[in-house]
Amino acid sequence: MCFPYVINAQGWFQTFPIVEGQAMTATVDGGFVVAGRSGGPNCSAIDDAHLTKLDADGLLVWSNTFGGTINRDDAITIAPTADGGYVAAGSSNSFGPSADLFVFKADNNGRALWSRTFGGPDGDRAVHITPSNDGGFLLTGCFDCFNQSAPSQLYTVRIDANGNSLWARTYNVAVEGYAAIATDDGGFAIASVSDNTVPDNLAQLILVRIDSDGNTLWNAAFGSDTLYNAQSILKTPRGFALAGNCRLPGRFDTDIYLIQTDENGQLLQRNFYGGSEGDQIYDLLQLSDGGFAMTGLTASSGDTLGDVYLVRTQADGNQAWELFYGNTQWQETGRATIETADGGLVVTGTRRIKTGPLTSSESEVILLKTEANGRIGNRLIRGYLREDQNSDCTAQDNEAPLAGWKVALRNGAESQYTTTDDSGYYELLVVEDDYDLRFVAPSSYWGDCSGPISLTIDDSQDTFHLAAAFSKANLCPELA
């Protein structure tokens, strides 16, 4: 179910009926393409890889699925191509007895152009796709991901612009590569993790440097007393920046790290982020002012299910601000971040609502935009509209829903809008302030029991519930 709405002055928030949003890339027209997985809830066996194009306001332009027809396929990473299209990669169970690394290309209208699979007999996947200096791409992930008798291996596949394999390599130094960045000499730097063979069953962060043919130039390991994983890597003026999650000595919950090195992998500085509960990030972005933005999941906001976590830092790694987004009915996770022309940030990810046992959930893609200072709505106005069939001016669950009605919210000179869905439900994301709320009927033949409603949203509640009932006007006999 989709509840689209836009709040231009304070950022905006969108949801789409796609199971997961995993990655995002900017488009030349100021919009975004989100890569992920579509299909039914509870990890349906026939889920497809999915690309969704949105305009600069987060409104849908096109949406398309990719993969086979009999098993699960997903897109975990995406990159733009020189001709205006997109290459995405992940894994597929549709083309062999086990999961294969899956890569495909779409044109700028979301039409499939080609697809390829790579890998061995025990399950493989791509976690990151990196444009190379020659117009091709490097796919990074794991080889033999599900081998029960031996650890998996860091896996790289170099392809040309048409998806043809140039070479493939595995590396025993790590069990999986999570991100890679092209280097000026035509090679790559890869953020990966070791298996848990170091003391106390802890994994290390491994920075792997390879040349243009995939040959190892050097490795650098970080963390002998800390459980590390890797999520992202960037090239910086000083060398490299790596980010991910860790479990520090004496801590049960995870924290977030940002490590900066020189060009030879020598540690320059290390910063940690997060609160008293578990925090995780999945993407690192370098901003136009030299600082960084990271997005992920936090339980430190007070919501035990987890909220979107967005951290903004200065160039030296010191935290500038942090943002939590979410409510207690959903678990929200940020997966990818883009900086917009106005200095704001757009985050995509997934939110899930529990519908019974912990193994049962429904999910959808989220997309939210902040201003440069992180400002975005952090309170919800939500409710439903009903036809007042018993003339008591009270909205009751057993009365007919009013779909397609406009819900208008005014704050001074600024207006925000949404429409009710088929069940009469509406939802608006706001900040703490004073508002006037109106429900606008699709025609003049409806009477309003309440009229404009004045609201004050403060920090005493994160959700304001408001239901309303409307009756058919007597001036229209055929509606009476």
CSV table of C-alpha atoms in Angstrom, one decimal:
chain,number,residue,atom,x,y,z
A,1,MET,CA,0.0,0.0,0.0
A,2,CYS,CA,1.4,3.4,-0.9
A,3,PHE,CA,0.8,6.7,0.9
A,4,PRO,CA,2.5,9.4,-1.3
A,5,TYR,CA,2.9,13.0,0.0
A,6,VAL,CA,5.3,15.8,-0.3
A,7,ILE,CA,6.4,18.5,2.2
A,8,ASN,CA,8.5,20.9,0.1
A,9,ALA,CA,9.6,23.4,2.7
A,10,GLN,CA,10.7,20.8,5.3
A,11,GLY,CA,11.9,18.0,3.2
A,12,TRP,CA,9.6,15.2,2.2
A,13,PHE,CA,8.8,11.6,2.8
A,14,GLN,CA,7.5,8.9,0.4
A,15,THR,CA,6.7,5.2,0.6
A,16,PHE,CA,6.3,2.7,-2.2
A,17,PRO,CA,4.9,-0.9,-2.3
A,18,ILE,CA,8.2,-2.5,-2.9
A,19,VAL,CA,9.7,-5.0,-0.4
A,20,GLU,CA,13.2,-3.5,0.0
A,21,GLY,CA,15.1,-0.4,-1.0
A,22,GLN,CA,18.8,-1.3,-1.0
A,23,ALA,CA,20.7,1.3,-3.1
A,24,MET,CA,20.2,4.6,-4.9
A,25,THR,CA,21.8,6.7,-7.6
A,26,ALA,CA,21.2,10.2,-8.7
A,27,THR,CA,19.9,11.0,-12.2
A,28,VAL,CA,20.9,13.7,-14.6
A,29,ASP,CA,17.5,15.4,-14.2
A,30,GLY,CA,17.8,15.8,-10.5
A,31,GLY,CA,15.8,12.7,-9.6
A,32,PHE,CA,16.7,9.3,-8.2
A,33,VAL,CA,16.7,5.6,-9.1
A,34,VAL,CA,16.2,3.2,-6.2
A,35,ALA,CA,17.3,-0.5,-6.5
A,36,GLY,CA,15.9,-3.2,-4.4
A,37,ARG,CA,13.5,-6.2,-4.3
A,38,SER,CA,9.8,-6.4,-5.0
A,39,GLY,CA,7.2,-9.1,-4.3
A,40,GLY,CA,5.1,-10.4,-1.5
A,41,PRO,CA,5.8,-10.2,2.2
A,42,ASN,CA,7.8,-12.8,4.2
A,43,CYS,CA,10.6,-13.2,1.5
A,44,SER,CA,8.4,-14.6,-1.2
A,45,ALA,CA,10.1,-17.2,-3.3
A,46,ILE,CA,9.2,-15.3,-6.5
A,47,ASP,CA,10.5,-11.9,-5.6
A,48,ASP,CA,12.2,-9.9,-8.3
A,49,ALA,CA,14.9,-7.4,-8.6
A,50,HIS,CA,13.4,-3.9,-8.9
A,51,LEU,CA,14.3,-0.4,-10.1
A,52,THR,CA,12.2,2.6,-9.4
A,53,LYS,CA,12.7,6.1,-10.9
A,54,LEU,CA,11.6,9.1,-8.9
A,55,ASP,CA,11.7,12.8,-9.7
A,56,ALA,CA,13.3,15.5,-7.6
A,57,ASP,CA,10.2,15.7,-5.4
A,58,GLY,CA,10.2,11.9,-4.8
A,59,LEU,CA,7.2,11.3,-7.1
A,60,LEU,CA,7.1,8.1,-9.2
A,61,VAL,CA,8.3,8.3,-12.8
A,62,TRP,CA,8.6,4.6,-13.7
A,63,SER,CA,9.1,1.2,-12.0
A,64,ASN,CA,10.2,-2.1,-13.4
A,65,THR,CA,11.2,-5.6,-12.3
A,66,PHE,CA,14.1,-7.8,-13.5
A,67,GLY,CA,15.2,-11.4,-13.1
A,68,GLY,CA,13.7,-14.8,-13.6
A,69,THR,CA,10.1,-16.1,-13.0
A,70,ILE,CA,10.6,-19.0,-10.6
A,71,ASN,CA,12.8,-17.9,-7.7
A,72,ARG,CA,14.0,-14.9,-5.7
A,73,ASP,CA,16.1,-12.2,-7.4
A,74,ASP,CA,17.3,-8.9,-5.9
A,75,ALA,CA,19.3,-5.8,-6.6
A,76,ILE,CA,21.6,-4.7,-3.9
A,77,THR,CA,23.7,-2.1,-5.7
A,78,ILE,CA,23.3,0.3,-8.6
A,79,ALA,CA,25.5,2.6,-10.7
A,80,PRO,CA,24.8,5.0,-13.6
A,81,THR,CA,26.1,4.3,-17.1
A,82,ALA,CA,27.6,6.7,-19.6
A,83,ASP,CA,24.6,6.5,-21.9
A,84,GLY,CA,22.1,7.5,-19.3
A,85,GLY,CA,21.1,4.0,-18.2
A,86,TYR,CA,21.8,2.0,-15.0
A,87,VAL,CA,23.6,-1.2,-14.1
A,88,ALA,CA,22.5,-3.0,-11.0
A,89,ALA,CA,23.7,-6.2,-9.3
A,90,GLY,CA,22.8,-8.6,-6.5
A,91,SER,CA,21.9,-12.3,-6.6
A,92,SER,CA,19.5,-14.6,-8.4
A,93,ASN,CA,18.1,-18.0,-7.7
A,94,SER,CA,16.3,-18.2,-11.0
A,95,PHE,CA,19.1,-19.4,-13.3
A,96,GLY,CA,20.8,-22.3,-11.6
A,97,PRO,CA,20.6,-24.8,-8.7
A,98,SER,CA,22.0,-22.2,-6.3
A,99,ALA,CA,22.2,-18.4,-6.0
A,100,ASP,CA,24.4,-16.7,-8.6
A,101,LEU,CA,25.9,-13.2,-8.8
A,102,PHE,CA,23.4,-11.3,-10.9
A,103,VAL,CA,24.0,-8.1,-12.9
A,104,PHE,CA,21.7,-6.4,-15.4
A,105,LYS,CA,21.4,-3.2,-17.3
A,106,ALA,CA,18.4,-0.9,-17.9
A,107,ASP,CA,18.0,2.1,-20.1
A,108,ASN,CA,16.9,5.5,-18.9
A,109,ASN,CA,13.2,4.4,-19.1
A,110,GLY,CA,13.8,1.3,-17.0
A,111,ARG,CA,13.7,-1.2,-19.9
A,112,ALA,CA,15.9,-4.2,-19.6
A,113,LEU,CA,18.9,-4.3,-22.0
A,114,TRP,CA,20.9,-7.3,-20.8
A,115,SER,CA,21.6,-9.5,-17.8
A,116,ARG,CA,24.4,-11.8,-16.8
A,117,THR,CA,25.1,-14.3,-14.0
A,118,PHE,CA,28.5,-15.4,-12.5
A,119,GLY,CA,29.7,-17.7,-9.8
A,120,GLY,CA,30.3,-21.2,-8.5
A,121,PRO,CA,28.2,-24.0,-7.0
A,122,ASP,CA,27.6,-22.8,-3.5
A,123,GLY,CA,26.0,-19.5,-3.8
A,124,ASP,CA,27.4,-16.1,-4.8
A,125,ARG,CA,26.3,-12.5,-4.7
A,126,ALA,CA,27.4,-9.0,-5.6
A,127,VAL,CA,27.1,-6.4,-2.8
A,128,HIS,CA,28.6,-3.4,-4.6
A,129,ILE,CA,29.2,-2.3,-8.2
A,130,THR,CA,31.9,0.2,-9.0
A,131,PRO,CA,32.4,2.1,-12.3
A,132,SER,CA,35.9,1.6,-13.7
A,133,ASN,CA,38.0,4.1,-15.5
A,134,ASP,CA,37.4,2.4,-18.9
A,135,GLY,CA,33.6,2.5,-18.9
A,136,GLY,CA,33.2,-1.0,-17.4
A,137,PHE,CA,32.5,-2.1,-13.8
A,138,LEU,CA,33.9,-4.0,-10.9
A,139,LEU,CA,31.4,-6.3,-9.1
A,140,THR,CA,32.4,-7.0,-5.4
A,141,GLY,CA,30.8,-9.6,-3.1
A,142,CYS,CA,31.4,-13.1,-1.9
A,143,PHE,CA,32.1,-16.5,-3.6
A,144,ASP,CA,30.7,-19.8,-2.1
A,145,CYS,CA,28.6,-17.7,0.3
A,146,PHE,CA,26.7,-20.7,1.6
A,147,ASN,CA,29.5,-23.3,1.6
A,148,GLN,CA,29.0,-25.2,4.9
A,149,SER,CA,32.5,-26.8,4.9
A,150,ALA,CA,34.8,-23.8,4.3
A,151,PRO,CA,34.6,-20.0,4.7
A,152,SER,CA,33.4,-18.0,1.7
A,153,GLN,CA,35.9,-15.8,-0.1
A,154,LEU,CA,36.1,-12.2,-1.2
A,155,TYR,CA,34.9,-12.2,-4.9
A,156,THR,CA,35.5,-9.7,-7.7
A,157,VAL,CA,34.3,-9.8,-11.3
A,158,ARG,CA,35.5,-7.2,-13.8
A,159,ILE,CA,33.0,-6.6,-16.7
A,160,ASP,CA,33.0,-4.4,-19.7
A,161,ALA,CA,30.2,-1.9,-20.6
A,162,ASN,CA,28.1,-4.7,-22.1
A,163,GLY,CA,28.4,-7.0,-19.1
A,164,ASN,CA,31.0,-9.4,-20.6
A,165,SER,CA,33.4,-10.8,-18.0
A,166,LEU,CA,37.0,-9.6,-18.4
A,167,TRP,CA,38.3,-11.5,-15.3
A,168,ALA,CA,37.2,-12.9,-12.0
A,169,ARG,CA,39.2,-13.3,-8.8
A,170,THR,CA,38.8,-14.7,-5.3
A,171,TYR,CA,40.9,-13.7,-2.3
A,172,ASN,CA,41.4,-15.8,0.9
A,173,VAL,CA,42.2,-12.7,3.0
A,174,ALA,CA,38.5,-11.9,3.5
A,175,VAL,CA,35.2,-13.7,3.4
A,176,GLU,CA,33.3,-10.9,1.6
A,177,GLY,CA,33.8,-7.6,0.0
A,178,TYR,CA,31.2,-5.0,0.8
A,179,ALA,CA,32.3,-2.0,-1.2
A,180,ALA,CA,35.0,-0.8,-3.6
A,181,ILE,CA,36.2,2.4,-5.1
A,182,ALA,CA,38.2,3.0,-8.3
A,183,THR,CA,41.7,4.4,-7.9
A,184,ASP,CA,43.7,6.8,-10.1
A,185,ASP,CA,46.0,4.1,-11.4
A,186,GLY,CA,43.1,2.0,-12.8
A,187,GLY,CA,42.9,-0.3,-9.9
A,188,PHE,CA,40.5,-0.5,-6.9
A,189,ALA,CA,40.4,-0.4,-3.1
A,190,ILE,CA,38.0,-2.8,-1.5
A,191,ALA,CA,36.4,-2.7,2.0
A,192,SER,CA,36.1,-6.3,3.3
A,193,VAL,CA,36.0,-8.4,6.4
A,194,SER,CA,38.1,-11.4,7.5
A,195,ASP,CA,36.6,-14.6,8.9
A,196,ASN,CA,36.5,-14.8,12.7
A,197,THR,CA,39.8,-16.6,13.2
A,198,VAL,CA,41.5,-13.8,15.2
A,199,PRO,CA,41.5,-14.1,19.0
A,200,ASP,CA,38.2,-14.1,20.8
A,201,ASN,CA,36.3,-15.0,17.7
A,202,LEU,CA,36.5,-11.4,16.3
A,203,ALA,CA,36.5,-10.3,12.6
A,204,GLN,CA,38.8,-7.7,11.3
A,205,LEU,CA,38.2,-4.9,8.8
A,206,ILE,CA,40.4,-5.6,5.7
A,207,LEU,CA,41.3,-2.9,3.2
A,208,VAL,CA,42.4,-4.7,0.0
A,209,ARG,CA,44.2,-2.8,-2.8
A,210,ILE,CA,44.3,-4.4,-6.2
A,211,ASP,CA,45.6,-3.4,-9.7
A,212,SER,CA,43.5,-3.2,-12.9
A,213,ASP,CA,43.9,-6.9,-13.5
A,214,GLY,CA,42.8,-7.9,-10.0
A,215,ASN,CA,46.3,-8.7,-8.6
A,216,THR,CA,46.7,-7.8,-4.9
A,217,LEU,CA,49.0,-4.9,-4.2
A,218,TRP,CA,48.6,-4.8,-0.4
A,219,ASN,CA,46.2,-5.4,2.5
A,220,ALA,CA,45.7,-3.4,5.6
A,221,ALA,CA,43.9,-4.9,8.7
A,222,PHE,CA,42.1,-2.9,11.4
A,223,GLY,CA,40.8,-4.1,14.8
A,224,SER,CA,42.4,-6.9,16.8
A,225,ASP,CA,40.2,-6.4,19.9
A,226,THR,CA,36.9,-5.3,18.1
A,227,LEU,CA,34.4,-7.1,16.0
A,228,TYR,CA,34.2,-5.2,12.7
A,229,ASN,CA,32.2,-5.4,9.6
A,230,ALA,CA,32.5,-3.1,6.5
A,231,GLN,CA,29.8,-1.3,4.6
A,232,SER,CA,31.3,1.5,2.5
A,233,ILE,CA,34.5,3.0,1.2
A,234,LEU,CA,35.3,6.4,-0.4
A,235,LYS,CA,38.4,8.0,-1.9
A,236,THR,CA,39.4,11.2,-0.1
A,237,PRO,CA,42.1,13.8,-0.6
A,238,ARG,CA,44.1,12.1,2.1
A,239,GLY,CA,43.5,8.5,1.0
A,240,PHE,CA,40.5,6.4,1.9
A,241,ALA,CA,37.5,6.6,4.3
A,242,LEU,CA,35.8,3.4,5.5
A,243,ALA,CA,32.7,3.0,7.5
A,244,GLY,CA,30.7,0.2,9.0
A,245,ASN,CA,29.7,-1.3,12.3
A,246,CYS,CA,31.7,-2.7,15.2
A,247,ARG,CA,31.4,-4.1,18.7
A,248,LEU,CA,33.8,-2.4,21.0
A,249,PRO,CA,35.4,-4.2,24.0
A,250,GLY,CA,33.0,-4.4,26.9
A,251,ARG,CA,30.0,-3.5,24.7
A,252,PHE,CA,27.2,-5.9,23.7
A,253,ASP,CA,25.5,-3.6,21.3
A,254,THR,CA,27.0,-2.4,18.0
A,255,ASP,CA,28.4,1.1,17.3
A,256,ILE,CA,29.3,2.9,14.1
A,257,TYR,CA,32.9,3.7,13.0
A,258,LEU,CA,34.5,6.0,10.5
A,259,ILE,CA,38.2,5.2,9.7
A,260,GLN,CA,40.3,7.5,7.5
A,261,THR,CA,43.7,6.2,6.1
A,262,ASP,CA,46.4,7.5,3.8
A,263,GLU,CA,46.8,6.2,0.3
A,264,ASN,CA,48.9,3.3,1.7
A,265,GLY,CA,46.3,2.1,4.2
A,266,GLN,CA,48.0,3.7,7.2
A,267,LEU,CA,45.5,4.7,9.9
A,268,LEU,CA,45.1,8.5,10.2
A,269,GLN,CA,42.0,8.7,12.5
A,270,ARG,CA,39.1,6.8,13.8
A,271,ASN,CA,35.7,8.0,15.1
A,272,PHE,CA,32.8,6.2,16.7
A,273,TYR,CA,29.1,7.2,16.7
A,274,GLY,CA,25.9,6.0,18.3
A,275,GLY,CA,24.0,5.9,21.5
A,276,SER,CA,23.5,3.6,24.4
A,277,GLU,CA,21.7,1.0,22.3
A,278,GLY,CA,22.6,-0.8,19.1
A,279,ASP,CA,23.3,1.4,16.0
A,280,GLN,CA,24.3,0.4,12.5
A,281,ILE,CA,25.0,2.1,9.2
A,282,TYR,CA,24.9,0.8,5.6
A,283,ASP,CA,26.2,3.7,3.5
A,284,LEU,CA,28.8,6.4,3.6
A,285,LEU,CA,28.7,9.6,1.5
A,286,GLN,CA,31.3,12.4,1.2
A,287,LEU,CA,29.6,15.8,1.0
A,288,SER,CA,30.5,18.8,-1.0
A,289,ASP,CA,32.0,20.6,2.0
A,290,GLY,CA,34.3,17.7,2.8
A,291,GLY,CA,32.2,16.2,5.6
A,292,PHE,CA,30.4,12.9,5.6
A,293,ALA,CA,26.9,11.5,5.9
A,294,MET,CA,26.1,8.0,7.1
A,295,THR,CA,22.7,6.3,7.2
A,296,GLY,CA,21.4,3.1,8.8
A,297,LEU,CA,19.4,1.9,11.8
A,298,THR,CA,19.3,2.9,15.5
A,299,ALA,CA,17.6,1.6,18.6
A,300,SER,CA,19.1,4.5,20.6
A,301,SER,CA,16.2,6.7,19.7
A,302,GLY,CA,14.0,4.8,22.2
A,303,ASP,CA,12.2,2.7,19.6
A,304,THR,CA,13.3,-0.8,20.2
A,305,LEU,CA,12.2,-1.9,16.7
A,306,GLY,CA,14.6,0.7,15.3
A,307,ASP,CA,14.5,4.0,13.4
A,308,VAL,CA,16.3,5.4,10.4
A,309,TYR,CA,19.6,6.9,11.6
A,310,LEU,CA,21.3,9.7,9.7
A,311,VAL,CA,24.6,11.1,10.9
A,312,ARG,CA,26.3,14.2,9.5
A,313,THR,CA,30.0,14.9,10.3
A,314,GLN,CA,32.6,17.5,9.6
A,315,ALA,CA,35.6,16.7,7.5
A,316,ASP,CA,37.6,15.7,10.6
A,317,GLY,CA,34.9,13.1,11.5
A,318,ASN,CA,33.4,15.1,14.4
A,319,GLN,CA,29.7,14.8,14.5
A,320,ALA,CA,27.7,17.8,13.3
A,321,TRP,CA,24.2,16.5,13.8
A,322,GLU,CA,22.2,13.3,13.9
A,323,LEU,CA,18.6,12.5,12.8
A,324,PHE,CA,16.2,9.8,13.9
A,325,TYR,CA,13.1,9.0,11.8
A,326,GLY,CA,10.5,6.5,12.6
A,327,ASN,CA,7.5,5.6,14.8
A,328,THR,CA,6.8,2.7,17.1
A,329,GLN,CA,4.7,0.7,14.7
A,330,TRP,CA,7.5,0.2,12.2
A,331,GLN,CA,11.1,-0.7,12.0
A,332,GLU,CA,12.8,1.8,9.6
A,333,THR,CA,16.3,1.3,8.1
A,334,GLY,CA,18.2,3.7,5.9
A,335,ARG,CA,20.3,2.0,3.2
A,336,ALA,CA,21.7,4.7,0.9
A,337,THR,CA,22.2,8.5,0.8
A,338,ILE,CA,22.5,11.2,-1.9
A,339,GLU,CA,23.3,14.9,-1.5
A,340,THR,CA,21.0,17.2,-3.4
A,341,ALA,CA,21.8,20.4,-5.1
A,342,ASP,CA,20.3,22.5,-2.2
A,343,GLY,CA,22.7,20.8,0.3
A,344,GLY,CA,20.0,18.5,1.6
A,345,LEU,CA,20.2,14.7,1.8
A,346,VAL,CA,17.9,12.0,0.3
A,347,VAL,CA,17.8,8.7,2.1
A,348,THR,CA,16.2,5.5,0.8
A,349,GLY,CA,15.7,2.3,2.8
A,350,THR,CA,13.0,-0.1,4.1
A,351,ARG,CA,10.4,0.0,6.8
A,352,ARG,CA,8.7,-3.2,8.2
A,353,ILE,CA,5.7,-3.6,10.4
A,354,LYS,CA,5.2,-6.6,12.6
A,355,THR,CA,2.0,-8.5,12.0
A,356,GLY,CA,2.3,-11.4,14.3
A,357,PRO,CA,5.3,-13.6,15.1
A,358,LEU,CA,8.7,-12.1,14.8
A,359,THR,CA,9.2,-14.1,11.5
A,360,SER,CA,6.2,-12.3,9.9
A,361,SER,CA,6.4,-8.8,8.6
A,362,GLU,CA,5.2,-6.6,5.8
A,363,SER,CA,7.7,-4.1,4.3
A,364,GLU,CA,7.9,-1.2,1.8
A,365,VAL,CA,10.5,1.2,0.5
A,366,ILE,CA,10.9,4.6,2.1
A,367,LEU,CA,12.4,7.7,0.7
A,368,LEU,CA,13.0,10.9,2.7
A,369,LYS,CA,14.6,14.2,2.1
A,370,THR,CA,16.2,16.6,4.7
A,371,GLU,CA,17.3,20.2,4.5
A,372,ALA,CA,21.0,20.9,4.8
A,373,ASN,CA,20.7,21.2,8.6
A,374,GLY,CA,18.9,17.8,8.9
A,375,ARG,CA,15.5,19.4,9.3
A,376,ILE,CA,12.6,17.1,8.4
A,377,GLY,CA,9.2,16.3,9.8
A,378,ASN,CA,9.6,14.2,13.0
A,379,ARG,CA,5.9,14.0,14.0
A,380,LEU,CA,3.0,12.2,12.3
A,381,ILE,CA,-0.6,13.4,11.8
A,382,ARG,CA,-2.6,10.4,10.7
A,383,GLY,CA,-6.1,9.2,10.7
A,384,TYR,CA,-9.1,8.2,8.5
A,385,LEU,CA,-12.2,9.6,6.9
A,386,ARG,CA,-15.6,8.0,7.0
A,387,GLU,CA,-19.1,8.6,5.6
A,388,ASP,CA,-21.3,9.7,8.5
A,389,GLN,CA,-24.0,7.1,7.8
A,390,ASN,CA,-25.7,7.4,11.2
A,391,SER,CA,-25.5,11.2,11.3
A,392,ASP,CA,-23.7,11.4,14.6
A,393,CYS,CA,-20.6,13.3,13.3
A,394,THR,CA,-18.4,10.6,14.5
A,395,ALA,CA,-16.1,8.4,12.4
A,396,GLN,CA,-16.7,4.8,13.0
A,397,ASP,CA,-14.8,1.7,11.7
A,398,ASN,CA,-18.0,0.1,10.4
A,399,GLU,CA,-18.8,3.2,8.2
A,400,ALA,CA,-17.9,3.5,4.6
A,401,PRO,CA,-14.3,4.9,3.9
A,402,LEU,CA,-13.9,8.1,1.9
A,403,ALA,CA,-11.1,7.5,-0.6
A,404,GLY,CA,-9.4,10.1,-2.8
A,405,TRP,CA,-10.1,13.1,-0.5
A,406,LYS,CA,-7.5,15.8,-0.2
A,407,VAL,CA,-6.0,16.5,3.2
A,408,ALA,CA,-4.6,20.0,3.4
A,409,LEU,CA,-2.3,21.2,6.1
A,410,ARG,CA,-1.3,24.9,6.4
A,411,ASN,CA,1.5,26.4,8.5
A,412,GLY,CA,1.6,30.1,7.9
A,413,ALA,CA,2.2,30.6,4.2
A,414,GLU,CA,3.3,27.0,3.7
A,415,SER,CA,0.8,24.3,2.6
A,416,GLN,CA,1.2,20.5,2.6
A,417,TYR,CA,-1.1,18.0,1.0
A,418,THR,CA,-1.9,14.3,0.8
A,419,THR,CA,-4.9,12.2,-0.3
A,420,THR,CA,-6.8,9.4,1.5
A,421,ASP,CA,-6.2,5.9,0.2
A,422,ASP,CA,-8.9,3.2,-0.6
A,423,SER,CA,-9.5,2.6,3.2
A,424,GLY,CA,-9.9,6.3,3.9
A,425,TYR,CA,-6.5,6.5,5.6
A,426,TYR,CA,-4.1,9.5,5.5
A,427,GLU,CA,-0.7,10.3,6.9
A,428,LEU,CA,1.3,13.6,7.1
A,429,LEU,CA,4.9,14.1,8.3
A,430,VAL,CA,5.4,17.4,10.2
A,431,VAL,CA,7.7,19.2,12.6
A,432,GLU,CA,6.6,20.6,16.0
A,433,ASP,CA,4.5,23.7,15.1
A,434,ASP,CA,1.0,25.1,14.8
A,435,TYR,CA,-1.2,24.0,11.9
A,436,ASP,CA,-4.6,24.4,10.3
A,437,LEU,CA,-6.0,21.1,8.9
A,438,ARG,CA,-8.8,20.8,6.3
A,439,PHE,CA,-10.4,17.9,4.6
A,440,VAL,CA,-11.4,18.7,1.0
A,441,ALA,CA,-14.2,16.8,-0.6
A,442,PRO,CA,-14.0,15.8,-4.3
A,443,SER,CA,-17.3,17.6,-4.9
A,444,SER,CA,-19.6,20.2,-3.2
A,445,TYR,CA,-22.2,17.6,-2.4
A,446,TRP,CA,-20.6,16.7,1.0
A,447,GLY,CA,-21.2,18.4,4.3
A,448,ASP,CA,-18.4,18.9,6.8
A,449,CYS,CA,-19.1,18.1,10.5
A,450,SER,CA,-16.0,19.8,11.8
A,451,GLY,CA,-14.7,22.6,9.5
A,452,PRO,CA,-11.0,23.7,9.7
A,453,ILE,CA,-9.1,22.2,12.7
A,454,SER,CA,-6.3,24.0,14.5
A,455,LEU,CA,-3.5,21.8,15.8
A,456,THR,CA,-0.5,22.3,18.0
A,457,ILE,CA,2.1,19.6,17.5
A,458,ASP,CA,4.7,19.5,20.3
A,459,ASP,CA,7.2,17.0,21.8
A,460,SER,CA,4.6,15.3,24.0
A,461,GLN,CA,3.6,12.8,21.3
A,462,ASP,CA,5.2,11.5,18.1
A,463,THR,CA,1.8,10.7,16.5
A,464,PHE,CA,-1.4,12.8,16.4
A,465,HIS,CA,-4.5,10.7,15.5
A,466,LEU,CA,-7.5,12.5,13.9
A,467,ALA,CA,-10.5,10.8,12.3
A,468,ALA,CA,-13.4,12.7,10.7
A,469,ALA,CA,-16.9,11.9,9.4
A,470,PHE,CA,-18.8,13.6,6.5
A,471,SER,CA,-22.4,13.4,5.4
A,472,LYS,CA,-24.0,13.7,2.0
A,473,ALA,CA,-25.6,17.1,1.5
A,474,ASN,CA,-29.4,17.3,1.2
A,475,LEU,CA,-29.2,19.6,-1.8
A,476,CYS,CA,-28.3,16.6,-3.9
A,477,PRO,CA,-31.3,14.2,-3.7
A,478,GLU,CA,-29.6,11.4,-5.7
A,479,LEU,CA,-26.8,11.3,-3.1
A,480,ALA,CA,-29.1,11.4,-0.1
